[in-house]
Short mmCIF file of N, CA and C in Angstrom, two decimals:
data_model
loop_
_atom_site.label_atom_id
_atom_site.label_comp_id
_atom_site.label_asym_id
_atom_site.label_seq_id
_atom_site.Cartn_x
_atom_site.Cartn_y
_atom_site.Cartn_z
N MET A 21 -10.31 31.29 -30.85
CA MET A 21 -9.90 31.06 -29.48
C MET A 21 -8.37 30.96 -29.42
N ASP A 22 -7.77 31.60 -28.43
CA ASP A 22 -6.32 31.53 -28.32
C ASP A 22 -5.90 30.20 -27.66
N SER A 23 -4.64 29.86 -27.86
CA SER A 23 -4.15 28.56 -27.38
C SER A 23 -4.16 28.45 -25.85
N GLY A 24 -3.97 29.55 -25.13
CA GLY A 24 -4.01 29.53 -23.66
C GLY A 24 -5.40 29.15 -23.14
N ARG A 25 -6.41 29.70 -23.78
CA ARG A 25 -7.79 29.42 -23.37
C ARG A 25 -8.14 27.95 -23.66
N ILE A 26 -7.71 27.44 -24.79
CA ILE A 26 -7.94 26.04 -25.14
C ILE A 26 -7.25 25.12 -24.14
N ALA A 27 -6.03 25.47 -23.79
CA ALA A 27 -5.28 24.65 -22.82
C ALA A 27 -5.98 24.63 -21.46
N ARG A 28 -6.48 25.78 -21.00
CA ARG A 28 -7.19 25.84 -19.72
C ARG A 28 -8.45 24.99 -19.76
N ARG A 29 -9.17 25.04 -20.86
CA ARG A 29 -10.39 24.24 -21.00
C ARG A 29 -10.06 22.75 -21.00
N LEU A 30 -9.01 22.37 -21.69
CA LEU A 30 -8.60 20.97 -21.70
C LEU A 30 -8.20 20.50 -20.30
N LEU A 31 -7.46 21.32 -19.59
CA LEU A 31 -7.08 20.97 -18.21
C LEU A 31 -8.31 20.83 -17.32
N PHE A 32 -9.27 21.72 -17.49
CA PHE A 32 -10.49 21.65 -16.70
C PHE A 32 -11.26 20.36 -17.03
N LEU A 33 -11.34 20.00 -18.29
CA LEU A 33 -12.02 18.77 -18.69
C LEU A 33 -11.30 17.53 -18.14
N LEU A 34 -9.98 17.54 -18.17
CA LEU A 34 -9.21 16.44 -17.59
C LEU A 34 -9.45 16.34 -16.08
N PHE A 35 -9.52 17.46 -15.42
CA PHE A 35 -9.82 17.48 -13.99
C PHE A 35 -11.19 16.87 -13.71
N LEU A 36 -12.20 17.26 -14.49
CA LEU A 36 -13.55 16.72 -14.32
C LEU A 36 -13.57 15.21 -14.58
N LEU A 37 -12.86 14.77 -15.60
CA LEU A 37 -12.78 13.35 -15.90
C LEU A 37 -12.11 12.58 -14.75
N ALA A 38 -11.03 13.12 -14.21
CA ALA A 38 -10.36 12.47 -13.09
C ALA A 38 -11.28 12.37 -11.88
N CYS A 39 -12.01 13.43 -11.58
CA CYS A 39 -12.97 13.40 -10.46
C CYS A 39 -14.05 12.36 -10.68
N ALA A 40 -14.58 12.28 -11.89
CA ALA A 40 -15.63 11.30 -12.21
C ALA A 40 -15.09 9.88 -12.06
N LEU A 41 -13.88 9.63 -12.57
CA LEU A 41 -13.29 8.30 -12.44
C LEU A 41 -13.05 7.95 -10.99
N TRP A 42 -12.59 8.90 -10.21
CA TRP A 42 -12.36 8.65 -8.77
C TRP A 42 -13.66 8.26 -8.09
N LEU A 43 -14.74 8.97 -8.37
CA LEU A 43 -16.03 8.65 -7.76
C LEU A 43 -16.55 7.29 -8.22
N LEU A 44 -16.37 6.97 -9.49
CA LEU A 44 -16.87 5.71 -10.02
C LEU A 44 -16.06 4.51 -9.57
N LEU A 45 -14.76 4.68 -9.44
CA LEU A 45 -13.88 3.55 -9.15
C LEU A 45 -13.54 3.41 -7.68
N ASP A 46 -13.96 4.33 -6.86
CA ASP A 46 -13.66 4.26 -5.43
C ASP A 46 -14.55 3.19 -4.79
N ASP A 47 -14.00 2.00 -4.62
CA ASP A 47 -14.72 0.88 -4.03
C ASP A 47 -14.17 0.65 -2.63
N PRO A 48 -14.90 1.04 -1.57
CA PRO A 48 -14.38 0.92 -0.22
C PRO A 48 -13.97 -0.49 0.16
N ALA A 49 -14.69 -1.51 -0.32
CA ALA A 49 -14.33 -2.89 0.03
C ALA A 49 -12.98 -3.25 -0.57
N ARG A 50 -12.69 -2.74 -1.74
CA ARG A 50 -11.43 -3.06 -2.40
C ARG A 50 -10.30 -2.17 -1.89
N ALA A 51 -10.57 -0.88 -1.77
CA ALA A 51 -9.52 0.06 -1.39
C ALA A 51 -9.37 0.19 0.12
N GLY A 52 -10.26 -0.44 0.89
CA GLY A 52 -10.26 -0.23 2.33
C GLY A 52 -9.10 -0.85 3.08
N LEU A 53 -8.57 -1.98 2.64
CA LEU A 53 -7.50 -2.65 3.35
C LEU A 53 -6.25 -2.65 2.48
N VAL A 54 -5.16 -2.12 3.03
CA VAL A 54 -3.91 -2.05 2.27
C VAL A 54 -2.73 -2.46 3.14
N LEU A 55 -1.65 -2.82 2.48
CA LEU A 55 -0.39 -3.07 3.16
C LEU A 55 0.13 -1.73 3.64
N ASN A 56 0.34 -1.59 4.93
CA ASN A 56 0.77 -0.31 5.49
C ASN A 56 2.28 -0.26 5.68
N GLU A 57 2.83 -1.31 6.24
CA GLU A 57 4.26 -1.34 6.51
C GLU A 57 4.73 -2.79 6.47
N VAL A 58 5.90 -3.02 5.87
CA VAL A 58 6.47 -4.36 5.78
C VAL A 58 7.93 -4.28 6.18
N LEU A 59 8.33 -5.14 7.12
CA LEU A 59 9.75 -5.25 7.48
C LEU A 59 10.18 -6.65 7.05
N TYR A 60 10.87 -6.73 5.92
CA TYR A 60 11.28 -8.02 5.37
C TYR A 60 12.75 -8.30 5.62
N ASP A 61 13.52 -7.29 6.03
CA ASP A 61 14.95 -7.47 6.24
C ASP A 61 15.41 -6.67 7.45
N PRO A 62 15.11 -7.17 8.66
CA PRO A 62 15.54 -6.44 9.86
C PRO A 62 17.06 -6.31 9.90
N GLU A 63 17.52 -5.28 10.59
CA GLU A 63 18.96 -5.06 10.71
C GLU A 63 19.60 -6.25 11.43
N GLY A 64 20.76 -6.67 10.93
CA GLY A 64 21.44 -7.82 11.52
C GLY A 64 20.74 -9.11 11.13
N ALA A 65 20.88 -10.12 11.99
CA ALA A 65 20.19 -11.39 11.73
C ALA A 65 18.69 -11.16 11.88
N ASP A 66 17.90 -11.81 11.04
CA ASP A 66 16.46 -11.58 11.04
C ASP A 66 15.85 -11.81 12.41
N GLY A 67 16.20 -12.87 13.10
CA GLY A 67 15.80 -13.08 14.49
C GLY A 67 14.32 -12.98 14.77
N ASP A 68 13.50 -13.49 13.89
CA ASP A 68 12.05 -13.51 14.10
C ASP A 68 11.45 -12.13 14.28
N LEU A 69 11.94 -11.13 13.55
CA LEU A 69 11.44 -9.76 13.68
C LEU A 69 10.70 -9.26 12.44
N GLU A 70 10.49 -10.10 11.46
CA GLU A 70 9.79 -9.67 10.25
C GLU A 70 8.31 -9.47 10.55
N PHE A 71 7.70 -8.51 9.85
CA PHE A 71 6.26 -8.29 10.03
C PHE A 71 5.62 -7.66 8.81
N VAL A 72 4.29 -7.78 8.75
CA VAL A 72 3.46 -7.14 7.74
C VAL A 72 2.32 -6.46 8.49
N GLU A 73 2.21 -5.15 8.34
CA GLU A 73 1.15 -4.40 9.00
C GLU A 73 0.13 -3.96 7.96
N LEU A 74 -1.15 -4.20 8.27
CA LEU A 74 -2.25 -3.82 7.40
C LEU A 74 -3.00 -2.66 8.04
N ILE A 75 -3.64 -1.84 7.22
CA ILE A 75 -4.45 -0.73 7.74
C ILE A 75 -5.76 -0.65 6.97
N ALA A 76 -6.83 -0.40 7.72
CA ALA A 76 -8.13 -0.13 7.11
C ALA A 76 -8.13 1.33 6.70
N ALA A 77 -7.83 1.58 5.45
CA ALA A 77 -7.62 2.95 4.97
C ALA A 77 -8.89 3.66 4.54
N GLY A 78 -9.99 2.93 4.43
CA GLY A 78 -11.24 3.54 4.01
C GLY A 78 -11.94 4.27 5.14
N ALA A 79 -13.07 4.85 4.83
CA ALA A 79 -13.84 5.63 5.81
C ALA A 79 -14.83 4.77 6.59
N GLU A 80 -14.94 3.48 6.26
CA GLU A 80 -15.90 2.61 6.93
C GLU A 80 -15.19 1.45 7.59
N SER A 81 -15.87 0.83 8.57
CA SER A 81 -15.34 -0.38 9.19
C SER A 81 -15.20 -1.47 8.14
N LEU A 82 -14.31 -2.39 8.40
CA LEU A 82 -13.99 -3.41 7.42
C LEU A 82 -14.10 -4.79 8.06
N VAL A 83 -14.84 -5.69 7.44
CA VAL A 83 -14.96 -7.07 7.90
C VAL A 83 -14.75 -7.98 6.70
N LEU A 84 -13.73 -8.82 6.78
CA LEU A 84 -13.45 -9.80 5.72
C LEU A 84 -13.34 -11.17 6.37
N ALA A 85 -14.11 -12.12 5.88
CA ALA A 85 -14.14 -13.45 6.49
C ALA A 85 -12.93 -14.30 6.08
N ASP A 86 -12.37 -14.06 4.93
CA ASP A 86 -11.33 -14.94 4.40
C ASP A 86 -10.23 -14.15 3.72
N LEU A 87 -9.48 -13.38 4.49
CA LEU A 87 -8.37 -12.61 3.95
C LEU A 87 -7.17 -13.53 3.76
N GLN A 88 -6.41 -13.31 2.69
CA GLN A 88 -5.23 -14.12 2.42
C GLN A 88 -4.02 -13.20 2.21
N LEU A 89 -2.95 -13.48 2.93
CA LEU A 89 -1.66 -12.84 2.71
C LEU A 89 -0.81 -13.85 1.98
N GLU A 90 -0.30 -13.47 0.80
CA GLU A 90 0.46 -14.41 -0.03
C GLU A 90 1.83 -13.85 -0.37
N PHE A 91 2.77 -14.75 -0.64
CA PHE A 91 4.16 -14.43 -0.94
C PHE A 91 4.52 -15.01 -2.30
N CYS A 92 5.32 -14.28 -3.06
CA CYS A 92 5.82 -14.79 -4.34
C CYS A 92 7.33 -14.58 -4.40
N ASN A 93 8.06 -15.65 -4.59
CA ASN A 93 9.50 -15.60 -4.73
C ASN A 93 9.84 -15.06 -6.11
N GLY A 94 10.75 -14.10 -6.16
CA GLY A 94 11.13 -13.49 -7.43
C GLY A 94 11.73 -14.45 -8.43
N SER A 95 12.23 -15.59 -7.95
CA SER A 95 12.80 -16.57 -8.88
C SER A 95 11.73 -17.45 -9.53
N ALA A 96 10.48 -17.32 -9.03
CA ALA A 96 9.36 -18.09 -9.60
C ALA A 96 8.14 -17.18 -9.76
N PRO A 97 8.20 -16.18 -10.64
CA PRO A 97 7.09 -15.24 -10.78
C PRO A 97 5.76 -15.95 -11.04
N GLY A 98 4.73 -15.49 -10.37
CA GLY A 98 3.40 -16.06 -10.54
C GLY A 98 3.08 -17.23 -9.63
N ALA A 99 4.07 -17.75 -8.92
CA ALA A 99 3.86 -18.88 -8.01
C ALA A 99 3.61 -18.34 -6.60
N TRP A 100 2.37 -17.96 -6.32
CA TRP A 100 2.01 -17.37 -5.03
C TRP A 100 1.80 -18.46 -3.99
N GLU A 101 2.39 -18.23 -2.80
CA GLU A 101 2.27 -19.18 -1.68
C GLU A 101 1.54 -18.49 -0.54
N PRO A 102 0.60 -19.19 0.11
CA PRO A 102 -0.11 -18.57 1.24
C PRO A 102 0.80 -18.44 2.45
N LEU A 103 0.78 -17.28 3.09
CA LEU A 103 1.48 -17.06 4.35
C LEU A 103 0.51 -17.13 5.52
N TRP A 104 -0.68 -16.56 5.31
CA TRP A 104 -1.70 -16.55 6.36
C TRP A 104 -3.07 -16.37 5.72
N THR A 105 -4.05 -17.05 6.28
CA THR A 105 -5.45 -16.90 5.87
C THR A 105 -6.29 -16.81 7.12
N GLY A 106 -7.21 -15.86 7.15
CA GLY A 106 -8.06 -15.74 8.33
C GLY A 106 -9.01 -14.57 8.22
N PRO A 107 -9.85 -14.42 9.23
CA PRO A 107 -10.81 -13.32 9.25
C PRO A 107 -10.16 -12.05 9.80
N ILE A 108 -10.74 -10.92 9.45
CA ILE A 108 -10.25 -9.64 9.96
C ILE A 108 -11.43 -8.68 10.08
N ALA A 109 -11.45 -7.92 11.16
CA ALA A 109 -12.47 -6.88 11.38
C ALA A 109 -11.77 -5.67 11.97
N LEU A 110 -11.85 -4.53 11.28
CA LEU A 110 -11.15 -3.33 11.72
C LEU A 110 -12.03 -2.10 11.58
N PRO A 111 -11.88 -1.15 12.51
CA PRO A 111 -12.54 0.14 12.34
C PRO A 111 -11.74 0.98 11.35
N PRO A 112 -12.29 2.09 10.88
CA PRO A 112 -11.51 2.97 9.99
C PRO A 112 -10.19 3.37 10.66
N GLY A 113 -9.09 3.22 9.95
CA GLY A 113 -7.78 3.55 10.49
C GLY A 113 -7.19 2.46 11.37
N GLY A 114 -7.91 1.37 11.58
CA GLY A 114 -7.43 0.29 12.43
C GLY A 114 -6.27 -0.46 11.80
N LEU A 115 -5.38 -0.94 12.66
CA LEU A 115 -4.19 -1.68 12.21
C LEU A 115 -4.32 -3.15 12.57
N PHE A 116 -3.71 -4.00 11.76
CA PHE A 116 -3.67 -5.44 12.00
C PHE A 116 -2.25 -5.88 11.72
N LEU A 117 -1.59 -6.48 12.71
CA LEU A 117 -0.18 -6.83 12.60
C LEU A 117 -0.01 -8.34 12.52
N ILE A 118 0.61 -8.78 11.42
CA ILE A 118 0.98 -10.18 11.23
C ILE A 118 2.49 -10.22 11.36
N ALA A 119 2.99 -10.95 12.36
CA ALA A 119 4.41 -10.84 12.66
C ALA A 119 5.01 -12.16 13.14
N GLU A 120 6.32 -12.18 13.13
CA GLU A 120 7.05 -13.32 13.66
C GLU A 120 7.03 -13.27 15.19
N PRO A 121 7.37 -14.38 15.86
CA PRO A 121 7.19 -14.51 17.31
C PRO A 121 7.86 -13.44 18.18
N ALA A 122 8.98 -12.87 17.75
CA ALA A 122 9.68 -11.90 18.60
C ALA A 122 9.08 -10.50 18.54
N VAL A 123 8.09 -10.26 17.70
CA VAL A 123 7.47 -8.94 17.58
C VAL A 123 6.31 -8.84 18.58
N PRO A 124 6.42 -7.95 19.56
CA PRO A 124 5.35 -7.83 20.55
C PRO A 124 4.10 -7.16 19.98
N GLY A 125 2.95 -7.53 20.52
CA GLY A 125 1.71 -6.86 20.18
C GLY A 125 1.08 -7.25 18.86
N ALA A 126 1.54 -8.33 18.25
CA ALA A 126 0.99 -8.75 16.96
C ALA A 126 -0.39 -9.37 17.16
N ASP A 127 -1.23 -9.18 16.16
CA ASP A 127 -2.55 -9.83 16.17
C ASP A 127 -2.42 -11.30 15.82
N VAL A 128 -1.43 -11.62 14.98
CA VAL A 128 -1.15 -12.99 14.57
C VAL A 128 0.36 -13.18 14.61
N HIS A 129 0.81 -14.24 15.29
CA HIS A 129 2.22 -14.61 15.28
C HIS A 129 2.40 -15.86 14.42
N LEU A 130 3.37 -15.81 13.52
CA LEU A 130 3.71 -16.96 12.69
C LEU A 130 5.10 -16.74 12.11
N THR A 131 5.66 -17.76 11.50
CA THR A 131 6.96 -17.63 10.85
C THR A 131 6.73 -17.15 9.42
N LEU A 132 7.16 -15.93 9.13
CA LEU A 132 6.98 -15.36 7.80
C LEU A 132 8.08 -15.80 6.85
N ASP A 133 9.33 -15.76 7.31
CA ASP A 133 10.48 -16.15 6.50
C ASP A 133 10.49 -15.44 5.15
N LEU A 134 10.28 -14.10 5.19
CA LEU A 134 10.32 -13.30 3.96
C LEU A 134 11.75 -13.22 3.47
N GLN A 135 11.95 -13.39 2.19
CA GLN A 135 13.28 -13.28 1.63
C GLN A 135 13.57 -11.81 1.33
N ASN A 136 14.81 -11.50 1.03
CA ASN A 136 15.21 -10.11 0.88
C ASN A 136 15.04 -9.54 -0.52
N GLY A 137 14.61 -10.31 -1.45
CA GLY A 137 14.25 -9.77 -2.74
C GLY A 137 15.07 -10.26 -3.89
N PRO A 138 14.57 -10.02 -5.07
CA PRO A 138 13.27 -9.40 -5.36
C PRO A 138 12.13 -10.39 -5.12
N GLU A 139 11.15 -9.94 -4.36
CA GLU A 139 10.01 -10.76 -3.99
C GLU A 139 8.75 -9.90 -4.05
N ALA A 140 7.61 -10.48 -3.68
CA ALA A 140 6.37 -9.72 -3.62
C ALA A 140 5.44 -10.36 -2.59
N ILE A 141 4.59 -9.53 -2.00
CA ILE A 141 3.51 -10.02 -1.16
C ILE A 141 2.23 -9.34 -1.63
N ARG A 142 1.11 -10.02 -1.38
CA ARG A 142 -0.17 -9.43 -1.77
C ARG A 142 -1.25 -9.85 -0.79
N LEU A 143 -2.31 -9.02 -0.77
CA LEU A 143 -3.52 -9.30 -0.01
C LEU A 143 -4.61 -9.68 -0.99
N ARG A 144 -5.34 -10.76 -0.67
CA ARG A 144 -6.46 -11.16 -1.52
C ARG A 144 -7.67 -11.45 -0.64
N ALA A 145 -8.84 -11.16 -1.17
CA ALA A 145 -10.10 -11.51 -0.51
C ALA A 145 -11.14 -11.73 -1.59
N GLN A 146 -11.87 -12.80 -1.48
CA GLN A 146 -12.94 -13.13 -2.43
C GLN A 146 -12.45 -13.10 -3.87
N GLY A 147 -11.25 -13.61 -4.09
CA GLY A 147 -10.69 -13.70 -5.43
C GLY A 147 -10.13 -12.40 -5.99
N GLN A 148 -10.21 -11.31 -5.24
CA GLN A 148 -9.69 -10.02 -5.71
C GLN A 148 -8.38 -9.68 -5.00
N VAL A 149 -7.44 -9.12 -5.74
CA VAL A 149 -6.22 -8.60 -5.13
C VAL A 149 -6.54 -7.23 -4.55
N LEU A 150 -6.35 -7.08 -3.24
CA LEU A 150 -6.60 -5.81 -2.57
C LEU A 150 -5.40 -4.89 -2.60
N ASP A 151 -4.22 -5.48 -2.47
CA ASP A 151 -2.98 -4.69 -2.50
C ASP A 151 -1.84 -5.62 -2.85
N LEU A 152 -0.78 -5.05 -3.41
CA LEU A 152 0.38 -5.82 -3.89
C LEU A 152 1.62 -4.96 -3.68
N LEU A 153 2.68 -5.60 -3.18
CA LEU A 153 3.94 -4.90 -2.96
C LEU A 153 5.09 -5.76 -3.46
N GLY A 154 5.88 -5.20 -4.37
CA GLY A 154 7.13 -5.84 -4.79
C GLY A 154 8.26 -5.15 -4.05
N TYR A 155 9.27 -5.91 -3.65
CA TYR A 155 10.37 -5.32 -2.89
C TYR A 155 11.68 -6.04 -3.17
N GLY A 156 12.76 -5.43 -2.71
CA GLY A 156 14.09 -6.02 -2.82
C GLY A 156 14.84 -5.55 -4.05
N GLU A 157 15.98 -6.11 -4.23
CA GLU A 157 16.87 -5.69 -5.33
C GLU A 157 16.50 -6.34 -6.63
#
């Protein structure tokens, strides 16, 4: 067998393995809710404009009784602090906005006080991390 044919077969096998892993590991409850957009450093003075937007990215509706949004200061890695805990129910593609008081149309208003970095935020439900974002310098 020539080396080109062997390489094509290996690529095909890798493709099949990737497809199998995707099918096996695609958990809609875990992959369904993700951090969609985060504004942690608005232009100028923060002025209560910080927000975290979530999206139901899966193909099914999403209902979580005890979602947690947590913050970790980069100067204390591993010390996660709760920002918000509550229930959430979204259709596929639905958005949920957690924002400071000056942001109109938020589903939840609260003081986020996100620092400019390096920091991290994460989503947790039922002891599982659903999504994690590190940001800043």
